[in-house]
Coordinates of C-alpha atoms in Angstrom, one line a residue:
M1 CA -21.5 29.9 -42.7
G2 CA -21.5 32.6 -40.0
D3 CA -24.4 30.7 -39.2
F4 CA -22.9 27.8 -38.1
N5 CA -19.1 29.2 -36.9
L6 CA -21.4 31.1 -34.4
A7 CA -23.2 27.9 -33.7
L8 CA -19.7 26.1 -32.8
V9 CA -18.3 29.0 -31.3
I10 CA -21.1 28.9 -28.5
V11 CA -21.6 24.8 -27.9
A12 CA -17.2 25.2 -27.1
I13 CA -17.9 27.7 -24.5
V14 CA -20.8 25.9 -23.0
V15 CA -18.7 22.7 -22.7
C16 CA -15.7 24.6 -21.3
V17 CA -17.2 25.7 -18.5
L18 CA -19.4 22.1 -18.2
V19 CA -15.9 20.5 -18.1
F20 CA -14.7 23.5 -15.9
I21 CA -17.6 22.6 -13.0
F22 CA -17.5 19.5 -13.7
N23 CA -13.7 19.3 -12.6
L24 CA -14.3 20.7 -9.9
Y25 CA -17.0 18.5 -8.6
L26 CA -14.4 16.2 -9.0
L27 CA -11.8 17.9 -6.7
V28 CA -14.6 18.3 -4.1
N29 CA -15.6 15.2 -3.3
Y30 CA -11.9 13.1 -3.9
Q31 CA -10.3 15.3 -2.0
H32 CA -8.7 14.4 1.8
P33 CA -9.9 16.1 5.1
D34 CA -7.0 17.2 5.5
D35 CA -7.0 19.2 2.4
K36 CA -9.7 21.0 3.2
N37 CA -9.7 24.6 3.0
Q38 CA -6.4 24.9 1.8
A39 CA -3.4 23.7 -0.9
Y40 CA -4.9 25.9 -2.8
F41 CA -3.2 26.6 -5.5
P42 CA -2.4 23.2 -6.4
K43 CA -6.3 22.8 -6.3
F44 CA -6.8 24.9 -8.9
V45 CA -3.0 23.6 -10.7
V46 CA -5.9 20.1 -11.1
V47 CA -8.6 21.7 -12.0
L48 CA -6.9 23.2 -14.6
G49 CA -4.7 20.4 -15.6
L50 CA -8.3 18.0 -15.8
S51 CA -10.0 20.3 -18.0
V52 CA -7.4 21.2 -20.3
S53 CA -7.2 17.1 -20.5
A54 CA -11.3 17.1 -21.4
I55 CA -10.8 20.5 -23.9
S56 CA -7.9 18.8 -25.3
I57 CA -10.0 15.2 -26.9
L58 CA -13.3 17.1 -27.2
M59 CA -10.3 19.2 -30.2
L60 CA -11.1 16.8 -31.8
P61 CA -14.2 16.1 -31.9
A62 CA -14.8 20.5 -32.6
D63 CA -11.6 19.6 -35.1
V64 CA -14.5 17.4 -37.9
A65 CA -16.9 19.9 -36.8
N66 CA -14.5 22.8 -38.1
R67 CA -13.7 21.4 -41.1
Q68 CA -17.3 20.5 -42.5
A69 CA -17.4 24.4 -42.6
C70 CA -16.5 25.2 -45.6
R71 CA -16.8 22.0 -46.6
H72 CA -19.8 22.5 -49.4
A73 CA -19.1 26.2 -49.4
I74 CA -19.6 27.7 -53.4
Y75 CA -17.0 30.1 -53.1
N76 CA -13.5 31.2 -52.4
G77 CA -11.8 32.2 -49.0
A78 CA -14.6 30.2 -47.2
C79 CA -11.8 28.0 -45.2
N80 CA -10.9 31.8 -43.9
L81 CA -14.0 32.0 -41.5
T82 CA -14.0 29.2 -39.8
L83 CA -11.7 28.4 -36.6
P84 CA -8.4 28.6 -36.6
M85 CA -7.7 25.1 -34.9
K86 CA -4.3 24.7 -36.0
D87 CA -3.2 27.1 -33.6
L88 CA -5.6 26.3 -30.3
W89 CA -3.9 23.0 -31.0
L90 CA -0.2 24.4 -30.5
A91 CA -1.5 26.8 -28.0
I92 CA -3.1 23.8 -25.9
Y93 CA -0.9 21.5 -26.2
I94 CA 2.5 24.3 -25.4
I95 CA 0.0 24.6 -22.5
D96 CA 0.0 21.0 -22.0
A97 CA 4.0 20.7 -21.9
V98 CA 4.2 23.8 -19.5
L99 CA 2.2 22.4 -17.2
V100 CA 3.4 17.9 -17.1
F101 CA 7.3 19.8 -17.3
F102 CA 7.0 22.3 -14.8
V103 CA 3.8 23.7 -13.2
I104 CA 2.8 20.2 -11.6
P105 CA 6.3 19.8 -10.8
F106 CA 6.7 23.0 -8.6
A107 CA 2.9 22.6 -7.6
M108 CA 4.3 18.4 -6.1
F109 CA 7.4 20.2 -4.9
Y110 CA 5.9 22.5 -2.9
Y111 CA 2.7 20.5 -1.3
E112 CA 5.4 17.7 -0.2
G113 CA 8.0 19.8 1.4
D114 CA 8.9 20.1 4.9
Q115 CA 5.2 20.9 6.7
D116 CA 7.9 22.4 9.3
K117 CA 9.6 25.1 7.2
T118 CA 8.0 28.5 6.6
V119 CA 5.7 29.8 2.9
G120 CA 8.9 31.5 1.8
K121 CA 11.5 28.1 1.8
R122 CA 9.1 25.9 0.3
V123 CA 8.2 27.8 -3.1
K124 CA 11.9 28.4 -2.8
S125 CA 12.8 24.9 -1.8
A126 CA 10.2 24.6 -4.8
L127 CA 11.6 26.8 -7.5
L128 CA 14.9 25.8 -7.4
W129 CA 13.7 21.6 -9.0
V130 CA 11.6 23.8 -11.2
V131 CA 14.0 26.2 -12.6
T132 CA 16.6 23.3 -12.7
T133 CA 14.4 21.4 -14.7
A134 CA 13.4 24.2 -17.4
I135 CA 17.2 25.0 -17.3
V136 CA 18.0 21.2 -18.9
C137 CA 15.5 20.8 -20.9
G138 CA 15.5 24.1 -22.3
L139 CA 18.7 22.9 -23.4
V140 CA 17.7 19.8 -24.4
L141 CA 15.1 20.9 -26.0
G142 CA 17.2 24.1 -28.3
I143 CA 20.4 21.0 -29.1
L144 CA 17.2 19.0 -30.4
Y145 CA 15.8 21.5 -32.1
G146 CA 18.8 22.9 -33.8
L147 CA 20.3 19.6 -34.7
I148 CA 17.6 17.7 -35.6
G149 CA 14.7 19.6 -36.3
K150 CA 13.7 19.2 -39.8
V151 CA 10.8 17.1 -41.4
D152 CA 12.3 14.8 -43.8
F153 CA 8.8 14.6 -46.3
T154 CA 9.4 12.0 -49.2
V155 CA 8.2 14.0 -52.8
R156 CA 8.2 12.4 -56.2
H157 CA 10.1 14.6 -59.9
L158 CA 6.8 14.7 -62.1
T159 CA 7.9 16.4 -65.4
S160 CA 5.7 16.0 -68.8
S161 CA 6.4 17.9 -72.6
T162 CA 3.7 19.3 -73.5
I163 CA 2.1 18.8 -76.6
S164 CA -0.6 20.4 -78.8
F165 CA -4.2 19.5 -77.2
P166 CA -6.2 17.5 -80.5
S167 CA -9.6 18.0 -81.1
T168 CA -10.8 15.2 -80.1
F169 CA -9.9 12.1 -77.4
Q170 CA -10.7 9.8 -75.1
L171 CA -9.1 8.8 -72.1
S172 CA -8.5 5.4 -70.2
N173 CA -5.8 2.6 -68.9
G174 CA -5.4 1.9 -72.2
Q175 CA -4.8 5.5 -73.7
P176 CA -3.4 7.5 -70.7
C177 CA -2.7 10.3 -72.9
V178 CA -4.1 12.5 -75.1
N179 CA -1.8 12.5 -78.0
N180 CA -1.8 7.8 -78.4
G181 CA 1.2 8.1 -79.8
R182 CA 3.2 8.9 -76.7
Q183 CA 3.5 8.5 -73.1
C184 CA 3.2 11.3 -70.0
S185 CA 6.3 11.1 -68.5
A186 CA 4.2 12.1 -65.2
Y187 CA 2.2 8.9 -65.6
D188 CA 5.0 6.6 -66.1
A189 CA 7.6 8.1 -63.3
N190 CA 10.0 6.3 -62.5
P191 CA 10.8 5.1 -58.8
S192 CA 14.4 6.9 -58.7
S193 CA 12.9 9.9 -59.4
E194 CA 11.4 9.7 -55.8
T195 CA 13.5 12.3 -53.4
T196 CA 13.5 14.5 -49.9
W197 CA 12.0 17.2 -49.4
T198 CA 13.7 18.2 -46.3
M199 CA 12.0 22.0 -43.9
R200 CA 12.4 23.0 -40.9
S201 CA 9.9 23.0 -38.2
T202 CA 8.2 25.4 -35.9
F203 CA 9.4 25.3 -32.5
P204 CA 5.9 24.5 -31.4
E205 CA 5.1 21.4 -33.2
Y206 CA 8.4 19.6 -32.3
V207 CA 8.2 20.5 -28.4
V208 CA 4.5 19.2 -29.3
A209 CA 6.8 16.4 -31.2
L210 CA 8.8 15.7 -28.4
A211 CA 6.2 15.6 -25.8
T212 CA 3.6 12.8 -27.9
I213 CA 6.7 10.7 -27.7
V214 CA 7.9 10.5 -24.4
G215 CA 3.3 10.6 -23.9
S216 CA 3.3 8.1 -26.6
V217 CA 6.1 5.4 -24.8
L218 CA 3.7 5.8 -20.8
F219 CA 1.0 5.2 -23.5
A220 CA 1.8 2.6 -25.4
I221 CA 3.0 0.6 -21.7
F222 CA -0.1 2.4 -19.1
G223 CA -2.6 1.7 -21.9
G224 CA -1.7 -1.3 -23.2
V225 CA -2.0 -2.9 -19.7
G226 CA -4.9 -0.9 -18.4
I227 CA -7.1 -1.6 -21.7
A228 CA -7.3 -5.8 -20.4
C229 CA -7.4 -5.3 -16.9
L230 CA -9.6 -2.2 -16.7
P231 CA -12.2 -4.4 -17.6
L232 CA -10.9 -7.9 -16.9
G233 CA -10.8 -6.0 -13.4
L234 CA -14.4 -5.4 -12.2
I235 CA -15.2 -8.9 -14.1
F236 CA -12.6 -11.2 -11.6
S237 CA -14.0 -8.7 -8.7
F238 CA -17.3 -10.2 -9.6
I239 CA -15.8 -13.0 -9.6
R240 CA -14.0 -13.3 -5.9
R241 CA -17.2 -11.4 -5.0
P242 CA -17.3 -13.0 -1.2
K243 CA -20.6 -14.7 -0.6
A244 CA -22.3 -15.3 1.8
V245 CA -21.9 -13.2 5.5
I246 CA -19.4 -14.3 7.4
T247 CA -19.7 -14.9 11.3
R248 CA -19.2 -12.4 14.5
S249 CA -16.3 -15.6 15.4
Q250 CA -14.3 -15.8 11.6
Y251 CA -14.9 -11.1 11.9
I252 CA -12.9 -11.3 14.6
K253 CA -10.3 -13.4 13.9
E254 CA -10.3 -11.2 10.7
A255 CA -9.7 -8.0 12.5
T256 CA -7.3 -9.5 15.2
E257 CA -5.4 -10.0 12.3
L258 CA -6.0 -7.0 10.4
G259 CA -5.7 -5.2 13.7
K260 CA -1.7 -6.8 13.7
K261 CA -1.0 -5.7 10.6
A262 CA -1.7 -2.8 10.8
R263 CA 0.4 -2.4 14.1
E264 CA 4.0 -3.1 12.4
L265 CA 2.7 -0.9 9.3
K266 CA 2.5 2.5 12.1
K267 CA 5.9 0.9 13.6
A268 CA 7.7 0.7 10.1
A269 CA 6.2 4.6 9.5
D270 CA 7.3 5.3 12.9
A271 CA 10.7 4.2 11.7
L272 CA 10.7 6.7 8.1
H273 CA 9.5 9.1 9.6
Q274 CA 12.9 9.2 12.0
E275 CA 15.2 8.4 9.0
E276 CA 13.6 11.1 7.3
R277 CA 14.3 14.0 10.9
S278 CA 17.4 12.5 10.1
G279 CA 17.6 14.1 7.1
S280 CA 19.1 9.9 5.7
K281 CA 16.3 10.2 2.8
G282 CA 18.7 7.8 1.0
R283 CA 17.7 4.9 -2.1
K284 CA 16.9 2.8 0.5
W285 CA 14.9 4.6 2.3
R286 CA 12.3 5.7 -1.5
K287 CA 12.1 1.7 -2.0
N288 CA 11.0 1.3 1.7
M289 CA 8.5 4.5 1.4
K290 CA 7.4 2.8 -1.7
A291 CA 6.6 -0.8 -0.7
L292 CA 5.0 1.0 2.5
E293 CA 2.5 2.6 0.4
K294 CA 1.6 -0.5 -1.5
E295 CA 0.7 -2.3 1.9
L296 CA -1.1 0.6 3.3
L297 CA -3.4 0.4 0.5
L298 CA -4.1 -3.4 0.5
L299 CA -4.8 -2.6 4.4
E300 CA -7.5 -0.4 3.0
D301 CA -8.4 -3.0 0.5
D302 CA -8.5 -6.2 3.7
V303 CA -10.8 -3.8 6.1
K304 CA -13.1 -2.7 3.7
A305 CA -13.3 -6.4 1.6
L306 CA -13.8 -7.3 6.3
E307 CA -16.5 -4.9 6.2
E308 CA -17.8 -6.0 3.1
M309 CA -17.9 -9.6 4.3
Y310 CA -19.5 -8.4 8.3
P311 CA -22.3 -5.3 8.0
Q312 CA -23.6 -3.6 11.1
G313 CA -25.2 -1.5 12.7
E314 CA -29.4 -1.4 12.2
K315 CA -29.1 -1.8 8.5
A316 CA -26.8 -4.3 7.8
E317 CA -29.4 -6.2 5.6
A318 CA -30.2 -3.3 3.1
T319 CA -25.6 -2.7 3.2
W320 CA -25.6 -6.0 2.7
A321 CA -28.3 -5.8 0.0
M322 CA -25.7 -2.6 -1.4
T323 CA -22.7 -5.0 -1.7
V324 CA -24.5 -7.7 -3.6
L325 CA -25.7 -4.9 -6.2
G326 CA -22.9 -3.2 -6.3
Y327 CA -21.1 -6.3 -7.5
L328 CA -23.7 -6.8 -10.1
A329 CA -23.2 -3.0 -11.4
K330 CA -18.9 -3.5 -11.4
L331 CA -19.5 -7.1 -14.0
I332 CA -22.1 -4.9 -15.9
L333 CA -19.5 -2.0 -16.4
G334 CA -17.2 -4.9 -17.0
V335 CA -18.9 -6.6 -20.0
F336 CA -19.5 -3.5 -21.5
G337 CA -15.9 -2.5 -21.2
L338 CA -14.9 -5.8 -22.6
I339 CA -16.4 -5.6 -25.5
I340 CA -14.6 -1.5 -25.8
S341 CA -11.5 -2.7 -25.6
I342 CA -11.9 -5.8 -27.8
A343 CA -12.7 -3.1 -29.9
W344 CA -9.7 -0.6 -29.7
V345 CA -7.3 -4.1 -30.1
A346 CA -9.5 -5.2 -33.2
H347 CA -9.6 -1.5 -34.8
I348 CA -5.0 -1.5 -34.3
V349 CA -4.4 -4.8 -36.2
I350 CA -7.5 -4.7 -39.0
Y351 CA -6.8 -0.3 -39.8
L352 CA -3.4 0.1 -38.8
L353 CA -1.5 -3.0 -38.6
I354 CA -2.6 -5.0 -41.9
D355 CA -0.7 -2.8 -44.6
P356 CA -3.5 -2.4 -46.2
P357 CA -5.9 -2.2 -44.0
L358 CA -8.8 -4.6 -44.3
S359 CA -11.3 -2.3 -43.0
S360 CA -12.4 1.3 -42.4
F361 CA -14.2 -0.5 -39.3
L362 CA -14.9 1.9 -36.2
N363 CA -14.4 5.1 -38.7
E364 CA -17.7 3.6 -41.2
V365 CA -19.8 3.5 -37.0
F366 CA -19.0 7.2 -36.9
I367 CA -20.0 7.9 -40.1
K368 CA -23.5 6.0 -40.0
L369 CA -23.7 7.6 -35.9
D370 CA -23.0 10.7 -37.7
D371 CA -26.1 9.8 -40.4
I372 CA -28.5 8.8 -38.0
W373 CA -27.7 12.0 -35.9
G374 CA -25.4 15.1 -36.3
L375 CA -23.9 15.1 -32.4
L376 CA -23.9 11.0 -32.4
G377 CA -20.8 9.4 -33.8
T378 CA -18.6 12.1 -32.1
A379 CA -20.0 12.0 -29.3
A380 CA -18.9 8.0 -29.1
F381 CA -15.1 9.0 -31.0
A382 CA -15.4 11.0 -27.6
F383 CA -16.6 8.6 -25.6
F384 CA -13.6 5.8 -27.0
C385 CA -10.9 8.4 -26.9
F386 CA -11.7 9.2 -23.1
Y387 CA -12.3 5.1 -22.4
L388 CA -8.0 5.3 -23.4
L389 CA -7.6 7.7 -20.8
L390 CA -8.9 5.9 -17.7
A391 CA -6.8 2.7 -19.7
V392 CA -4.3 4.6 -19.3
I393 CA -5.1 5.6 -15.3
A394 CA -5.9 1.7 -14.5
G395 CA -3.1 0.6 -16.3
A396 CA -0.9 3.1 -13.2
M397 CA -2.7 1.3 -10.7
M398 CA -1.9 -2.2 -11.6
L399 CA 1.3 -2.0 -12.5
G400 CA 1.8 0.2 -9.2
L401 CA 0.6 -2.5 -7.3
R402 CA 3.1 -4.8 -8.7
L403 CA 6.5 -2.7 -9.8
V404 CA 8.6 -1.2 -6.9
F405 CA 10.5 1.1 -9.1
I406 CA 6.5 3.3 -9.6
T407 CA 5.5 5.2 -7.7
I408 CA 1.8 4.4 -6.3
H409 CA -1.1 7.3 -6.1
P410 CA -4.3 5.6 -5.9
M411 CA -7.9 7.8 -6.5
K412 CA -10.7 7.2 -3.8
W413 CA -14.1 9.7 -3.0
G414 CA -13.5 11.7 -0.5
A415 CA -9.5 9.6 0.2
T416 CA -7.3 11.4 -2.0
L417 CA -4.7 13.6 -1.4
M418 CA -3.5 16.4 -3.4
N419 CA 0.3 15.3 -4.5
S420 CA -2.0 11.6 -5.6
F421 CA -4.9 13.8 -7.6
L422 CA -1.2 15.9 -8.8
F423 CA 0.4 13.5 -10.3
N424 CA -2.4 11.2 -11.9
V425 CA -3.2 14.9 -13.8
G426 CA 0.3 14.7 -14.9
L427 CA 0.1 11.4 -15.9
I428 CA -3.1 12.2 -18.0
L429 CA -1.9 15.4 -19.4
L430 CA 0.6 14.2 -20.7
C431 CA -1.1 10.5 -22.1
S432 CA -4.0 13.2 -24.0
I433 CA -1.8 14.3 -26.1
S434 CA -0.7 10.5 -27.3
V435 CA -4.1 9.7 -27.2
I436 CA -5.1 12.5 -29.7
Q437 CA -2.4 11.4 -32.0
F438 CA -3.4 7.8 -31.4
C439 CA -7.0 8.8 -32.1
S440 CA -5.9 10.9 -35.4
T441 CA -3.9 8.6 -36.6
A442 CA -7.0 5.0 -35.7
F443 CA -9.6 7.4 -37.2
A444 CA -8.2 8.7 -39.9
Y445 CA -11.1 8.0 -42.0
Y446 CA -12.9 10.5 -39.8
A447 CA -11.2 12.6 -38.6
Q448 CA -9.5 13.5 -41.6
A449 CA -9.3 16.9 -43.5
T450 CA -8.5 18.2 -40.6
A451 CA -5.7 20.5 -38.4
A452 CA -4.9 17.4 -35.9
Q453 CA -4.0 15.7 -38.9
E454 CA -1.7 17.7 -40.8
I455 CA -0.2 18.5 -37.0
F456 CA -0.2 14.3 -35.5
S457 CA -0.2 12.3 -39.4
H458 CA 1.7 14.8 -41.4
T459 CA 4.4 16.6 -39.0
L460 CA 4.4 14.6 -36.6
Q461 CA 5.0 11.4 -39.1
S462 CA 7.8 12.9 -40.8
L463 CA 10.2 14.5 -38.3
R464 CA 13.9 13.6 -37.9
G465 CA 15.2 10.6 -35.9
I466 CA 11.4 10.3 -34.9
K467 CA 9.3 9.1 -37.7
Y468 CA 10.7 5.6 -37.8
L469 CA 8.4 5.0 -34.4
Y470 CA 5.5 5.5 -36.5
K471 CA 6.4 3.5 -39.5
Y472 CA 7.2 0.7 -38.5
N473 CA 3.7 0.7 -35.6
I474 CA 5.9 0.4 -32.6
F475 CA 3.9 2.5 -30.3
Q476 CA 0.6 0.7 -31.9
I477 CA 2.2 -3.3 -32.1
A478 CA 3.5 -2.5 -27.7
F479 CA 0.3 -1.6 -27.3
V480 CA -1.4 -4.7 -28.4
A481 CA 1.1 -6.9 -27.4
L482 CA 1.1 -5.6 -23.7
A483 CA -2.5 -5.9 -24.3
G484 CA -2.5 -9.5 -24.8
L485 CA -0.3 -10.0 -21.6
T486 CA -2.9 -8.3 -19.4
F487 CA -5.4 -11.0 -20.9
V488 CA -3.4 -13.7 -20.4
Y489 CA -2.2 -13.4 -17.1
Y490 CA -5.8 -12.7 -15.8
A491 CA -7.1 -15.7 -17.4
A492 CA -3.7 -17.3 -15.4
F493 CA -4.8 -15.7 -12.1
G494 CA -7.4 -13.0 -11.8
W495 CA -9.7 -15.2 -11.2
R496 CA -7.6 -16.8 -7.7
R497 CA -8.5 -15.1 -4.0
K498 CA -6.3 -12.3 -3.1
K499 CA -4.8 -14.4 -0.1
P500 CA -3.1 -11.7 2.7
S501 CA 1.0 -11.0 2.6
G502 CA 3.0 -11.3 5.8
R503 CA 4.3 -10.0 7.9
F504 CA 5.9 -7.1 6.3
Q505 CA 9.8 -5.5 7.7
L506 CA 11.2 -2.3 6.5
S507 CA 14.8 -3.8 3.5
S508 CA 17.8 -3.2 5.4

């Protein structure tokens, strides 16, 4: 038993180191050239946040493996030798909450501060915002915890009288008690014997619960949209791909139009910068800034599409061949992703929304994969969880391009600013809590008797004022409904080739 736990600890340490190295690799390759050799604190927060989110998802498979350490034990106290998963869960999610609500906002306020100010003034301004947020959050958490921070468990009071034990007996459905002449009170308990057992939850569990609620709202919206648009976006990108190389005259015409659009956006950006200098950063300014950011992103996509349709240089033919292969890869990934998305939605409907469940579906798949090879089911389980996080990012990107009130923060290879990094890391961290809760519920059969089940399926779903959201599957229904609406949207409009946007004007 000790050897098993030692191996689990070694694997956990190695995985944590690999996750850190991989996230450092992502940071180095995705960062914008303007951020090289500077902004070290935001970069540290990005790597830490990505590592915490990845480790939190990988902890559920580790929780399952930790449970198996004492499953076949033959002596009492064997489970005391396993890892303290409940304490680890609470620790990782307290760190998650601190990063999301305090550290990442501080890093964003500091990074986006006026570059003309001194470092001390930028730190002071960022601290002012964060301290204000901390006070508000502390008051809200304290009031809510004091008023409704209790857990209501539904229990049934069972009693049975004692009788002399007979010399011979046989229990069956027809004779449920040892004495055939009397019925056991516990066996035929009246439904009215149900009552509520109330106890106060621990403060860390309550913080995790509220963070999960906030994350679940974002997860239901962005994840529901993303589970459909992630694969369908790749598939319809292949459908709308350039079919052939355009002529030089067509290229010059398109490039001229894009140049005009770039000058318009440059003029608008200068006007907004002048307003910022004058101190008039009101609601209209923020609205115009968001609209300008989206137009710039669309312009970059148009430029990239034009370069694909008219490759230049000595290796033009090779460039066109790589473009064709790239779109084929998108098609393959899109089809594979569509299968995963359909499996996810089908599992939610079959296992969570229908009562009683028609089948345990993916739970059985993971268990059978574990029977084939010990880590195969665990790897598949982790992949399905990570896929949900990718869907959240895809959904946030899609809605950000179409809804003015959502700020867009694109992630681009070699061109991602730290504020976009920090925003997406915060979104991933916030939704990772909900992804774990969602997965622990969706894969309850596979992850049964784990510490995650105790926190997310027992305590969380019995908290006063919150339990009804889970009792009636509000988040699961919203997730499936938004996935269906997104699928209909892509079926109706996804195949259309995007038309160039008109002239951009600032709202007055």
